[in-house]
PDB file of C-alpha atoms in Angstrom:
ATOM      1  CA  MET A   1       0.000   0.000   0.000  1.00 49.00           C
ATOM      2  CA  THR A   2       1.439   3.393  -0.986  1.00 49.00           C
ATOM      3  CA  TYR A   3       1.724   6.476   1.229  1.00 51.00           C
ATOM      4  CA  SER A   4      -1.351   7.985  -0.386  1.00 53.00           C
ATOM      5  CA  ALA A   5      -3.427   4.956   0.607  1.00 72.00           C
ATOM      6  CA  LYS A   6      -2.100   4.710   4.167  1.00 85.00           C
ATOM      7  CA  PRO A   7      -3.509   6.861   7.007  1.00 91.00           C
ATOM      8  CA  ILE A   8      -0.384   9.038   7.233  1.00 93.00           C
ATOM      9  CA  ASP A   9      -0.412  12.790   7.882  1.00 94.00           C
ATOM     10  CA  ASP A  10       1.570  14.787   5.333  1.00 92.00           C
ATOM     11  CA  ASN A  11       3.737  16.485   7.984  1.00 93.00           C
ATOM     12  CA  LEU A  12       5.076  13.099   9.097  1.00 95.00           C
ATOM     13  CA  ARG A  13       6.207  11.705   5.740  1.00 94.00           C
ATOM     14  CA  LYS A  14       9.772  13.000   6.061  1.00 93.00           C
ATOM     15  CA  ILE A  15      10.347  11.459   9.481  1.00 94.00           C
ATOM     16  CA  ILE A  16       8.814   8.190   8.253  1.00 94.00           C
ATOM     17  CA  ASP A  17      11.337   8.056   5.412  1.00 93.00           C
ATOM     18  CA  GLU A  18      14.123   8.540   7.967  1.00 93.00           C
ATOM     19  CA  ILE A  19      12.753   5.850  10.296  1.00 93.00           C
ATOM     20  CA  GLU A  20      12.328   3.249   7.557  1.00 91.00           C
ATOM     21  CA  ALA A  21      15.751   4.060   6.059  1.00 92.00           C
ATOM     22  CA  LYS A  22      17.439   3.459   9.425  1.00 92.00           C
ATOM     23  CA  ASN A  23      15.276   0.434  10.270  1.00 90.00           C
ATOM     24  CA  PRO A  24      14.696  -1.715   7.149  1.00 86.00           C
ATOM     25  CA  ASN A  25      12.713  -4.237   9.201  1.00 87.00           C
ATOM     26  CA  LEU A  26      10.116  -1.626  10.177  1.00 89.00           C
ATOM     27  CA  SER A  27       7.208  -0.571   8.022  1.00 91.00           C
ATOM     28  CA  VAL A  28       4.925   2.314   9.036  1.00 92.00           C
ATOM     29  CA  LEU A  29       1.254   1.389   8.671  1.00 94.00           C
ATOM     30  CA  ALA A  30      -0.157   4.630  10.087  1.00 94.00           C
ATOM     31  CA  ALA A  31       1.070   7.974  11.421  1.00 96.00           C
ATOM     32  CA  ARG A  32      -1.212  10.629  12.871  1.00 96.00           C
ATOM     33  CA  GLN A  33      -0.788  13.929  14.703  1.00 97.00           C
ATOM     34  CA  PHE A  34      -2.790  14.839  17.803  1.00 97.00           C
ATOM     35  CA  CYS A  35      -2.719  17.398  20.577  1.00 96.00           C
ATOM     36  CA  TYR A  36      -3.161  17.091  24.325  1.00 95.00           C
ATOM     37  CA  SER A  37      -3.197  19.481  27.291  1.00 94.00           C
ATOM     38  CA  LEU A  38      -0.337  20.587  29.529  1.00 95.00           C
ATOM     39  CA  TYR A  39      -0.833  22.674  32.687  1.00 94.00           C
ATOM     40  CA  GLN A  40       1.472  25.627  33.315  1.00 96.00           C
ATOM     41  CA  ASN A  41       1.954  27.631  36.522  1.00 95.00           C
ATOM     42  CA  ARG A  42       4.303  30.471  37.355  1.00 97.00           C
ATOM     43  CA  VAL A  43       6.051  29.679  40.618  1.00 97.00           C
ATOM     44  CA  GLU A  44       8.475  31.492  42.896  1.00 98.00           C
ATOM     45  CA  ILE A  45      11.366  29.455  44.253  1.00 98.00           C
ATOM     46  CA  THR A  46      13.656  30.522  47.087  1.00 97.00           C
ATOM     47  CA  ILE A  47      17.332  29.640  46.731  1.00 97.00           C
ATOM     48  CA  LYS A  48      20.138  29.570  49.250  1.00 92.00           C
ATOM     49  CA  GLU A  49      23.711  29.246  48.054  1.00 89.00           C
ATOM     50  CA  PRO A  50      27.192  29.952  49.425  1.00 87.00           C
ATOM     51  CA  ARG A  51      29.865  32.297  48.167  1.00 86.00           C
ATOM     52  CA  GLU A  52      33.595  32.435  48.811  1.00 88.00           C
ATOM     53  CA  PHE A  53      34.854  34.426  51.791  1.00 88.00           C
ATOM     54  CA  ASN A  54      36.396  37.780  51.047  1.00 90.00           C
ATOM     55  CA  VAL A  55      39.827  38.475  52.552  1.00 91.00           C
ATOM     56  CA  LEU A  56      38.545  40.413  55.580  1.00 93.00           C
ATOM     57  CA  GLU A  57      35.847  37.844  56.425  1.00 91.00           C
ATOM     58  CA  GLU A  58      38.371  35.039  56.234  1.00 91.00           C
ATOM     59  CA  PHE A  59      40.831  36.888  58.496  1.00 92.00           C
ATOM     60  CA  ILE A  60      38.140  37.656  61.115  1.00 93.00           C
ATOM     61  CA  ILE A  61      36.983  34.028  61.272  1.00 93.00           C
ATOM     62  CA  ARG A  62      40.546  32.760  61.324  1.00 92.00           C
ATOM     63  CA  ALA A  63      41.349  35.134  64.204  1.00 93.00           C
ATOM     64  CA  GLY A  64      38.281  33.915  66.098  1.00 92.00           C
ATOM     65  CA  ILE A  65      39.438  30.307  65.696  1.00 93.00           C
ATOM     66  CA  GLU A  66      43.217  30.609  66.120  1.00 93.00           C
ATOM     67  CA  PHE A  67      43.746  33.525  68.561  1.00 92.00           C
ATOM     68  CA  ASP A  68      43.785  32.635  72.251  1.00 90.00           C
ATOM     69  CA  PRO A  69      42.040  34.444  73.686  1.00 91.00           C
ATOM     70  CA  PRO A  70      39.927  35.579  70.694  1.00 91.00           C
ATOM     71  CA  PRO A  71      40.273  39.316  69.993  1.00 93.00           C
ATOM     72  CA  THR A  72      37.580  41.933  70.289  1.00 93.00           C
ATOM     73  CA  GLU A  73      36.572  43.936  67.241  1.00 93.00           C
ATOM     74  CA  ASP A  74      38.598  46.934  68.440  1.00 94.00           C
ATOM     75  CA  GLU A  75      41.673  44.762  69.068  1.00 93.00           C
ATOM     76  CA  LEU A  76      41.420  43.167  65.624  1.00 93.00           C
ATOM     77  CA  ALA A  77      41.035  46.587  63.990  1.00 94.00           C
ATOM     78  CA  SER A  78      44.199  47.712  65.772  1.00 93.00           C
ATOM     79  CA  ILE A  79      46.112  44.591  64.694  1.00 91.00           C
ATOM     80  CA  LEU A  80      45.080  45.065  61.056  1.00 91.00           C
ATOM     81  CA  GLY A  81      45.528  48.828  61.108  1.00 92.00           C
ATOM     82  CA  LEU A  82      41.941  49.365  59.941  1.00 92.00           C
ATOM     83  CA  ASP A  83      39.168  51.647  61.069  1.00 94.00           C
ATOM     84  CA  THR A  84      36.909  49.832  63.562  1.00 92.00           C
ATOM     85  CA  ILE A  85      33.884  50.615  61.388  1.00 94.00           C
ATOM     86  CA  PHE A  86      35.085  48.152  58.709  1.00 93.00           C
ATOM     87  CA  ILE A  87      35.539  45.370  61.265  1.00 93.00           C
ATOM     88  CA  ARG A  88      32.165  46.016  62.937  1.00 94.00           C
ATOM     89  CA  SER A  89      30.341  46.117  59.583  1.00 94.00           C
ATOM     90  CA  THR A  90      31.871  42.794  58.522  1.00 93.00           C
ATOM     91  CA  THR A  91      31.275  41.038  61.863  1.00 93.00           C
ATOM     92  CA  LYS A  92      27.663  42.266  61.820  1.00 93.00           C
ATOM     93  CA  ASN A  93      27.164  40.655  58.411  1.00 90.00           C
ATOM     94  CA  LEU A  94      28.818  37.414  59.581  1.00 91.00           C
ATOM     95  CA  ARG A  95      26.519  37.325  62.635  1.00 91.00           C
ATOM     96  CA  THR A  96      23.510  37.781  60.337  1.00 87.00           C
ATOM     97  CA  LEU A  97      24.721  34.714  58.453  1.00 84.00           C
ATOM     98  CA  GLN A  98      25.085  32.871  61.801  1.00 84.00           C
ATOM     99  CA  THR A  99      28.811  32.477  61.208  1.00 89.00           C
ATOM    100  CA  LEU A 100      29.736  34.412  64.370  1.00 91.00           C
ATOM    101  CA  SER A 101      28.004  34.236  67.731  1.00 89.00           C
ATOM    102  CA  ALA A 102      26.297  37.408  68.957  1.00 85.00           C
ATOM    103  CA  THR A 103      28.919  37.964  71.651  1.00 80.00           C
ATOM    104  CA  SER A 104      32.220  39.756  72.100  1.00 79.00           C
ATOM    105  CA  PRO A 105      35.082  38.886  71.802  1.00 89.00           C
ATOM    106  CA  ILE A 106      34.820  37.412  68.306  1.00 92.00           C
ATOM    107  CA  THR A 107      33.425  33.880  68.669  1.00 92.00           C
ATOM    108  CA  VAL A 108      33.005  31.580  65.663  1.00 92.00           C
ATOM    109  CA  SER A 109      29.881  29.390  65.705  1.00 91.00           C
ATOM    110  CA  SER A 110      29.989  25.673  64.905  1.00 88.00           C
ATOM    111  CA  GLU A 111      28.271  26.476  61.606  1.00 84.00           C
ATOM    112  CA  GLY A 112      30.887  29.160  60.962  1.00 87.00           C
ATOM    113  CA  ARG A 113      33.689  26.644  61.523  1.00 89.00           C
ATOM    114  CA  SER A 114      32.061  24.351  58.959  1.00 84.00           C
ATOM    115  CA  PHE A 115      31.841  27.213  56.461  1.00 84.00           C
ATOM    116  CA  TYR A 116      35.476  28.128  57.125  1.00 87.00           C
ATOM    117  CA  GLU A 117      36.579  24.561  56.331  1.00 88.00           C
ATOM    118  CA  LYS A 118      34.671  24.726  53.038  1.00 84.00           C
ATOM    119  CA  GLY A 119      35.999  28.201  52.241  1.00 85.00           C
ATOM    120  CA  SER A 120      32.523  29.639  51.715  1.00 85.00           C
ATOM    121  CA  VAL A 121      29.773  31.492  53.538  1.00 82.00           C
ATOM    122  CA  PRO A 122      25.998  31.362  52.860  1.00 78.00           C
ATOM    123  CA  GLN A 123      24.394  34.337  51.174  1.00 82.00           C
ATOM    124  CA  PRO A 124      20.969  35.689  52.108  1.00 84.00           C
ATOM    125  CA  PRO A 125      18.275  33.647  50.305  1.00 91.00           C
ATOM    126  CA  TYR A 126      16.925  35.076  47.062  1.00 95.00           C
ATOM    127  CA  SER A 127      13.872  34.350  44.906  1.00 97.00           C
ATOM    128  CA  VAL A 128      13.432  33.538  41.215  1.00 97.00           C
ATOM    129  CA  ASN A 129      10.274  33.126  39.131  1.00 98.00           C
ATOM    130  CA  ILE A 130      10.168  30.057  36.878  1.00 98.00           C
ATOM    131  CA  TYR A 131       7.440  27.938  35.265  1.00 97.00           C
ATOM    132  CA  ALA A 132       6.143  24.560  36.404  1.00 96.00           C
ATOM    133  CA  ILE A 133       4.611  22.423  33.652  1.00 96.00           C
ATOM    134  CA  SER A 134       2.547  19.361  34.458  1.00 95.00           C
ATOM    135  CA  ASP A 135       2.480  16.749  31.661  1.00 94.00           C
ATOM    136  CA  PRO A 136      -0.332  14.225  32.341  1.00 93.00           C
ATOM    137  CA  LEU A 137       0.478  12.035  29.328  1.00 93.00           C
ATOM    138  CA  ASN A 138       4.090  11.461  30.362  1.00 91.00           C
ATOM    139  CA  GLN A 139       3.256  11.787  34.069  1.00 90.00           C
ATOM    140  CA  LYS A 140       6.022  14.323  34.607  1.00 92.00           C
ATOM    141  CA  LEU A 141       6.476  17.663  36.309  1.00 94.00           C
ATOM    142  CA  ILE A 142       9.104  19.804  34.611  1.00 95.00           C
ATOM    143  CA  PHE A 143      10.416  23.300  35.280  1.00 97.00           C
ATOM    144  CA  GLN A 144      11.772  25.852  32.835  1.00 97.00           C
ATOM    145  CA  SER A 145      12.866  29.479  32.875  1.00 96.00           C
ATOM    146  CA  GLU A 146      10.557  30.659  30.084  1.00 96.00           C
ATOM    147  CA  PRO A 147       6.821  29.979  29.674  1.00 96.00           C
ATOM    148  CA  LEU A 148       5.397  27.822  26.922  1.00 95.00           C
ATOM    149  CA  ASN A 149       3.534  29.762  24.251  1.00 91.00           C
ATOM    150  CA  ASP A 150      -0.131  28.913  23.911  1.00 86.00           C
ATOM    151  CA  VAL A 151      -0.438  28.177  20.189  1.00 85.00           C
ATOM    152  CA  SER A 152      -3.747  27.151  18.642  1.00 86.00           C
ATOM    153  CA  LEU A 153      -3.385  23.680  17.086  1.00 90.00           C
ATOM    154  CA  ASN A 154      -5.841  22.460  14.478  1.00 93.00           C
ATOM    155  CA  LEU A 155      -5.378  18.830  15.503  1.00 95.00           C
ATOM    156  CA  PRO A 156      -7.662  16.177  17.018  1.00 95.00           C
ATOM    157  CA  ASP A 157      -7.543  15.993  20.817  1.00 95.00           C
ATOM    158  CA  LEU A 158      -5.953  12.729  21.960  1.00 95.00           C
ATOM    159  CA  ALA A 159      -8.132  12.820  25.090  1.00 93.00           C
ATOM    160  CA  LYS A 160     -11.185  12.086  22.901  1.00 93.00           C
ATOM    161  CA  PHE A 161      -9.694   8.700  22.003  1.00 92.00           C
ATOM    162  CA  VAL A 162      -7.679   7.829  25.113  1.00 92.00           C
ATOM    163  CA  ASN A 163      -8.562   8.336  28.767  1.00 90.00           C
ATOM    164  CA  ILE A 164      -5.839  10.736  29.998  1.00 88.00           C
ATOM    165  CA  ASP A 165      -5.849  11.768  33.649  1.00 82.00           C
ATOM    166  CA  HIS A 166      -6.140  15.549  33.333  1.00 73.00           C
ATOM    167  CA  THR A 167      -5.913  16.191  37.064  1.00 73.00           C
ATOM    168  CA  ASP A 168      -3.580  19.160  37.433  1.00 69.00           C
ATOM    169  CA  THR A 169      -0.640  18.586  39.768  1.00 78.00           C
ATOM    170  CA  ASN A 170      -1.198  20.678  42.892  1.00 86.00           C
ATOM    171  CA  ILE A 171       2.338  21.991  43.315  1.00 91.00           C
ATOM    172  CA  SER A 172       1.491  23.613  46.655  1.00 88.00           C
ATOM    173  CA  CYS A 173       0.816  20.164  48.124  1.00 91.00           C
ATOM    174  CA  LEU A 174       3.956  18.450  46.814  1.00 94.00           C
ATOM    175  CA  PRO A 175       6.799  17.638  49.228  1.00 95.00           C
ATOM    176  CA  LEU A 176       9.747  20.011  48.862  1.00 96.00           C
ATOM    177  CA  ALA A 177      12.061  17.049  48.169  1.00 96.00           C
ATOM    178  CA  GLU A 178       9.976  16.082  45.112  1.00 96.00           C
ATOM    179  CA  ILE A 179      10.033  19.665  43.798  1.00 96.00           C
ATOM    180  CA  GLN A 180      13.800  19.867  44.345  1.00 97.00           C
ATOM    181  CA  GLN A 181      14.284  16.632  42.408  1.00 96.00           C
ATOM    182  CA  SER A 182      12.155  17.866  39.479  1.00 96.00           C
ATOM    183  CA  ILE A 183      13.966  21.225  39.361  1.00 97.00           C
ATOM    184  CA  GLN A 184      17.335  19.468  39.411  1.00 96.00           C
ATOM    185  CA  ALA A 185      16.252  17.063  36.638  1.00 95.00           C
ATOM    186  CA  SER A 186      15.139  20.041  34.522  1.00 94.00           C
ATOM    187  CA  GLY A 187      18.755  21.250  34.393  1.00 93.00           C
ATOM    188  CA  LEU A 188      18.072  24.875  35.315  1.00 95.00           C
ATOM    189  CA  GLY A 189      21.011  25.088  37.718  1.00 94.00           C
ATOM    190  CA  PHE A 190      18.909  26.319  40.657  1.00 96.00           C
ATOM    191  CA  HIS A 191      19.260  23.199  42.816  1.00 96.00           C
ATOM    192  CA  ILE A 192      22.800  21.762  42.981  1.00 94.00           C
ATOM    193  CA  PRO A 193      23.262  20.193  46.439  1.00 91.00           C
ATOM    194  CA  GLU A 194      26.884  19.173  45.840  1.00 88.00           C
ATOM    195  CA  GLU A 195      27.734  22.858  45.380  1.00 86.00           C
ATOM    196  CA  GLY A 196      25.669  23.971  48.364  1.00 86.00           C
ATOM    197  CA  LYS A 197      23.003  25.564  46.158  1.00 92.00           C
ATOM    198  CA  ILE A 198      19.611  24.575  47.583  1.00 94.00           C
ATOM    199  CA  VAL A 199      15.975  25.373  46.730  1.00 97.00           C
ATOM    200  CA  THR A 200      14.407  25.975  50.140  1.00 95.00           C
ATOM    201  CA  ALA A 201      10.829  26.899  49.161  1.00 97.00           C
ATOM    202  CA  CYS A 202       8.393  26.951  46.231  1.00 97.00           C
ATOM    203  CA  ARG A 203       5.030  28.679  45.920  1.00 96.00           C
ATOM    204  CA  VAL A 204       2.561  29.240  43.091  1.00 96.00           C
ATOM    205  CA  VAL A 205       2.266  32.918  42.126  1.00 95.00           C
ATOM    206  CA  GLY A 206       0.392  32.770  38.804  1.00 84.00           C
ATOM    207  CA  ALA A 207      -2.909  31.440  37.514  1.00 88.00           C
ATOM    208  CA  ASN A 208      -3.065  27.964  36.023  1.00 90.00           C
ATOM    209  CA  GLN A 209      -2.843  27.992  32.204  1.00 94.00           C
ATOM    210  CA  ILE A 210      -3.761  25.182  29.802  1.00 94.00           C
ATOM    211  CA  ILE A 211      -1.322  24.768  26.894  1.00 95.00           C
ATOM    212  CA  SER A 212      -1.915  22.578  23.828  1.00 94.00           C
ATOM    213  CA  LYS A 213       0.956  20.241  22.988  1.00 95.00           C
ATOM    214  CA  GLU A 214       1.518  18.443  19.668  1.00 95.00           C
ATOM    215  CA  ILE A 215       2.120  14.691  19.700  1.00 96.00           C
ATOM    216  CA  SER A 216       2.512  12.022  16.977  1.00 97.00           C
ATOM    217  CA  ILE A 217       1.405   8.388  16.985  1.00 97.00           C
ATOM    218  CA  PHE A 218       3.042   5.806  14.732  1.00 97.00           C
ATOM    219  CA  VAL A 219       1.913   2.236  14.089  1.00 96.00           C
ATOM    220  CA  PHE A 220       4.769  -0.029  12.977  1.00 94.00           C
ATOM    221  CA  PHE A 221       4.972  -3.566  11.654  1.00 91.00           C
ATOM    222  CA  ASN A 222       8.222  -5.373  12.447  1.00 90.00           C
ATOM    223  CA  VAL A 223       8.784  -7.957   9.716  1.00 87.00           C
ATOM    224  CA  LEU A 224      11.442  -9.890  11.662  1.00 87.00           C
ATOM    225  CA  GLU A 225       9.285 -10.272  14.758  1.00 88.00           C
ATOM    226  CA  ASP A 226       5.999 -10.413  12.804  1.00 87.00           C
ATOM    227  CA  LYS A 227       4.693  -7.941  15.349  1.00 89.00           C
ATOM    228  CA  LEU A 228       2.679  -4.722  15.489  1.00 91.00           C
ATOM    229  CA  SER A 229       3.840  -1.869  17.752  1.00 93.00           C
ATOM    230  CA  ILE A 230       2.620   1.621  18.671  1.00 95.00           C
ATOM    231  CA  GLN A 231       4.943   4.522  19.334  1.00 95.00           C
ATOM    232  CA  LEU A 232       4.336   8.058  20.592  1.00 96.00           C
ATOM    233  CA  ARG A 233       6.812  10.749  19.606  1.00 96.00           C
ATOM    234  CA  ASN A 234       7.462  14.356  20.444  1.00 94.00           C
ATOM    235  CA  GLY A 235       9.149  15.354  17.195  1.00 91.00           C
ATOM    236  CA  LYS A 236      11.948  12.790  16.889  1.00 91.00           C
ATOM    237  CA  GLN A 237      11.956  11.979  20.604  1.00 94.00           C
ATOM    238  CA  ILE A 238      10.409   8.609  21.450  1.00 95.00           C
ATOM    239  CA  LEU A 239       8.170   8.744  24.539  1.00 95.00           C
ATOM    240  CA  GLU A 240       8.933   5.291  25.922  1.00 95.00           C
ATOM    241  CA  SER A 241       6.629   5.286  28.944  1.00 94.00           C
ATOM    242  CA  ALA A 242       3.631   6.730  27.083  1.00 94.00           C
ATOM    243  CA  SER A 243       4.230   4.319  24.165  1.00 95.00           C
ATOM    244  CA  SER A 244       4.199   1.292  26.493  1.00 95.00           C
ATOM    245  CA  TRP A 245       1.027   2.578  28.148  1.00 94.00           C
ATOM    246  CA  LEU A 246      -0.728   3.012  24.792  1.00 94.00           C
ATOM    247  CA  GLU A 247       0.358  -0.465  23.650  1.00 94.00           C
ATOM    248  CA  SER A 248      -1.038  -2.004  26.834  1.00 94.00           C
ATOM    249  CA  LEU A 249      -4.376  -0.236  26.266  1.00 94.00           C
ATOM    250  CA  GLN A 250      -4.481  -1.574  22.706  1.00 92.00           C
ATOM    251  CA  ALA A 251      -3.646  -5.108  23.861  1.00 91.00           C
ATOM    252  CA  GLU A 252      -6.454  -4.923  26.444  1.00 93.00           C
ATOM    253  CA  GLY A 253      -8.908  -3.739  23.785  1.00 91.00           C
ATOM    254  CA  LYS A 254      -9.413  -0.368  25.495  1.00 91.00           C
ATOM    255  CA  ILE A 255      -8.529   1.657  22.407  1.00 91.00           C
ATOM    256  CA  SER A 256      -9.296   1.138  18.729  1.00 90.00           C
ATOM    257  CA  LEU A 257      -6.681   1.658  16.027  1.00 92.00           C
ATOM    258  CA  GLN A 258      -9.584   2.157  13.639  1.00 93.00           C
ATOM    259  CA  ALA A 259     -10.817   5.147  15.651  1.00 91.00           C
ATOM    260  CA  LEU A 260      -7.353   6.392  16.590  1.00 92.00           C
ATOM    261  CA  CYS A 261      -5.522   6.024  13.272  1.00 91.00           C
ATOM    262  CA  GLU A 262      -8.199   4.943  10.774  1.00 90.00           C
ATOM    263  CA  LEU A 263      -6.435   1.579  10.644  1.00 89.00           C
ATOM    264  CA  SER A 264      -8.797  -1.403  10.433  1.00 86.00           C
ATOM    265  CA  ASP A 265      -7.955  -5.027  11.272  1.00 84.00           C
ATOM    266  CA  GLU A 266      -8.534  -5.874   7.613  1.00 86.00           C
ATOM    267  CA  THR A 267      -5.973  -3.267   6.514  1.00 85.00           C
ATOM    268  CA  ILE A 268      -3.470  -4.466   9.124  1.00 87.00           C
ATOM    269  CA  ASN A 269      -3.791  -8.086   7.961  1.00 86.00           C
ATOM    270  CA  PHE A 270      -3.512  -7.077   4.317  1.00 86.00           C
ATOM    271  CA  GLU A 271      -0.398  -4.968   4.958  1.00 84.00           C
ATOM    272  CA  ARG A 272       1.164  -7.668   7.119  1.00 83.00           C
ATOM    273  CA  GLN A 273       0.733 -10.323   4.439  1.00 85.00           C
ATOM    274  CA  ALA A 274       2.004  -8.023   1.688  1.00 82.00           C
ATOM    275  CA  ILE A 275       5.123  -7.153   3.693  1.00 82.00           C
ATOM    276  CA  LEU A 276       5.838 -10.800   4.552  1.00 80.00           C
ATOM    277  CA  ASN A 277       5.360 -11.819   0.915  1.00 82.00           C
ATOM    278  CA  GLN A 278       7.769  -9.095  -0.185  1.00 78.00           C
ATOM    279  CA  LYS A 279      10.308 -10.269   2.394  1.00 71.00           C
ATOM    280  CA  ASN A 280      10.087 -13.861   1.164  1.00 74.00           C
ATOM    281  CA  SER A 281      10.377 -12.697  -2.445  1.00 73.00           C
ATOM    282  CA  ASP A 282      13.460 -10.622  -1.645  1.00 68.00           C
ATOM    283  CA  GLU A 283      15.084 -13.570   0.103  1.00 63.00           C
ATOM    284  CA  SER A 284      14.440 -15.929  -2.812  1.00 63.00           C
ATOM    285  CA  ASP A 285      16.001 -13.408  -5.223  1.00 59.00           C
ATOM    286  CA  SER A 286      19.109 -12.886  -3.101  1.00 54.00           C
ATOM    287  CA  PRO A 287      22.524 -14.014  -4.540  1.00 53.00           C
ATOM    288  CA  ASP A 288      23.063 -16.493  -1.717  1.00 53.00           C
ATOM    289  CA  GLN A 289      19.717 -18.108  -2.337  1.00 48.00           C
ATOM    290  CA  PHE A 290      20.405 -18.228  -6.117  1.00 43.00           C
ATOM    291  CA  ILE A 291      23.749 -19.976  -5.570  1.00 44.00           C
ATOM    292  CA  LEU A 292      22.197 -22.419  -3.122  1.00 47.00           C
ATOM    293  CA  GLN A 293      19.351 -23.291  -5.487  1.00 50.00           C
ATOM    294  CA  HIS A 294      21.719 -23.950  -8.418  1.00 47.00           C
ATOM    295  CA  THR A 295      24.452 -25.667  -6.461  1.00 50.00           C
ATOM    296  CA  LYS A 296      22.234 -28.182  -4.705  1.00 50.00           C
ATOM    297  CA  PRO A 297      21.097 -30.084  -7.894  1.00 50.00           C
ATOM    298  CA  GLN A 298      24.705 -30.252  -9.141  1.00 52.00           C
ATOM    299  CA  MET A 299      25.861 -31.736  -5.859  1.00 48.00           C
ATOM    300  CA  GLN A 300      23.069 -34.305  -5.992  1.00 53.00           C
ATOM    301  CA  GLU A 301      24.036 -35.226  -9.605  1.00 52.00           C
ATOM    302  CA  GLN A 302      27.676 -35.647  -8.608  1.00 52.00           C
ATOM    303  CA  LYS A 303      26.628 -38.023  -5.863  1.00 50.00           C
ATOM    304  CA  LYS A 304      24.725 -40.151  -8.397  1.00 51.00           C
ATOM    305  CA  THR A 305      27.583 -40.390 -10.944  1.00 51.00           C
ATOM    306  CA  LYS A 306      30.405 -40.782  -8.458  1.00 50.00           C
ATOM    307  CA  LYS A 307      32.048 -44.225  -8.833  1.00 51.00           C
ATOM    308  CA  PRO A 308      32.801 -46.273  -5.735  1.00 50.00           C
ATOM    309  CA  ARG A 309      36.461 -46.607  -4.832  1.00 47.00           C
ATOM    310  CA  LYS A 310      38.089 -49.992  -5.320  1.00 48.00           C
ATOM    311  CA  ASN A 311      39.790 -51.628  -2.418  1.00 45.00           C
ATOM    312  CA  LEU A 312      43.504 -52.193  -2.996  1.00 34.00           C
TER     313      LEU A 312
END
């Protein structure tokens, strides 16, 4: 059956050519485009991360640890030959960061000693607005710096053919650890625990927005395995989990390929038989098969005419 006769959307013909060229054992029986809904929220995350000590901070903490007895701010200013105002301003900032105890002389806290060993001090937390996107088809929560554009898609809604759980993920109710993991997996660089950069809070600050997302469904026949398979793709990316889910629904009779892809059982059987016949024809015309077919009769003839050896 030619492309024109198969239920294949025009926009997918190029990628089909690429798939079949790379996988000679696969034949595309149907390829359709659909859309489904994503849910987008603007969220505010709070981030805490360290920075390196400056020279004066490092000297003050070092003096608090190594001097016995620890110096007062005035004594340290005298030792360094600096105006006391610079020392007091820096120690005030270090106390705000809980690196120094709120006492005099200069006393380094246990947390401050830990920071000193790492060579860094925590900065005041700061906030960033990003976008949380809930994907019900792939059952994922992803984060990105820029919002998705809401583009009108003139495509059939996949939810009319498949029961997709459109319950929006309530981000406000998610454990912080789960949000941290999703932000880290999104690769935004806001949550990097090994570098001391931690997301400490997340709250929704924008209204929920529904975004239409394009998706493609392919129905393949594998001639080697004599097997039908269904695959969902986002462009060239194969959606493994969603593909397995759709295949299981089809195997359980919960979805119809006729309704989904205009692919009837009669068409599938016809295509399957045509592909298998073509495979067998190609094998019989192969050089190896030709040599085998013409060599076998000659070998049998030689066996018939071969004279028995005489015993000496």
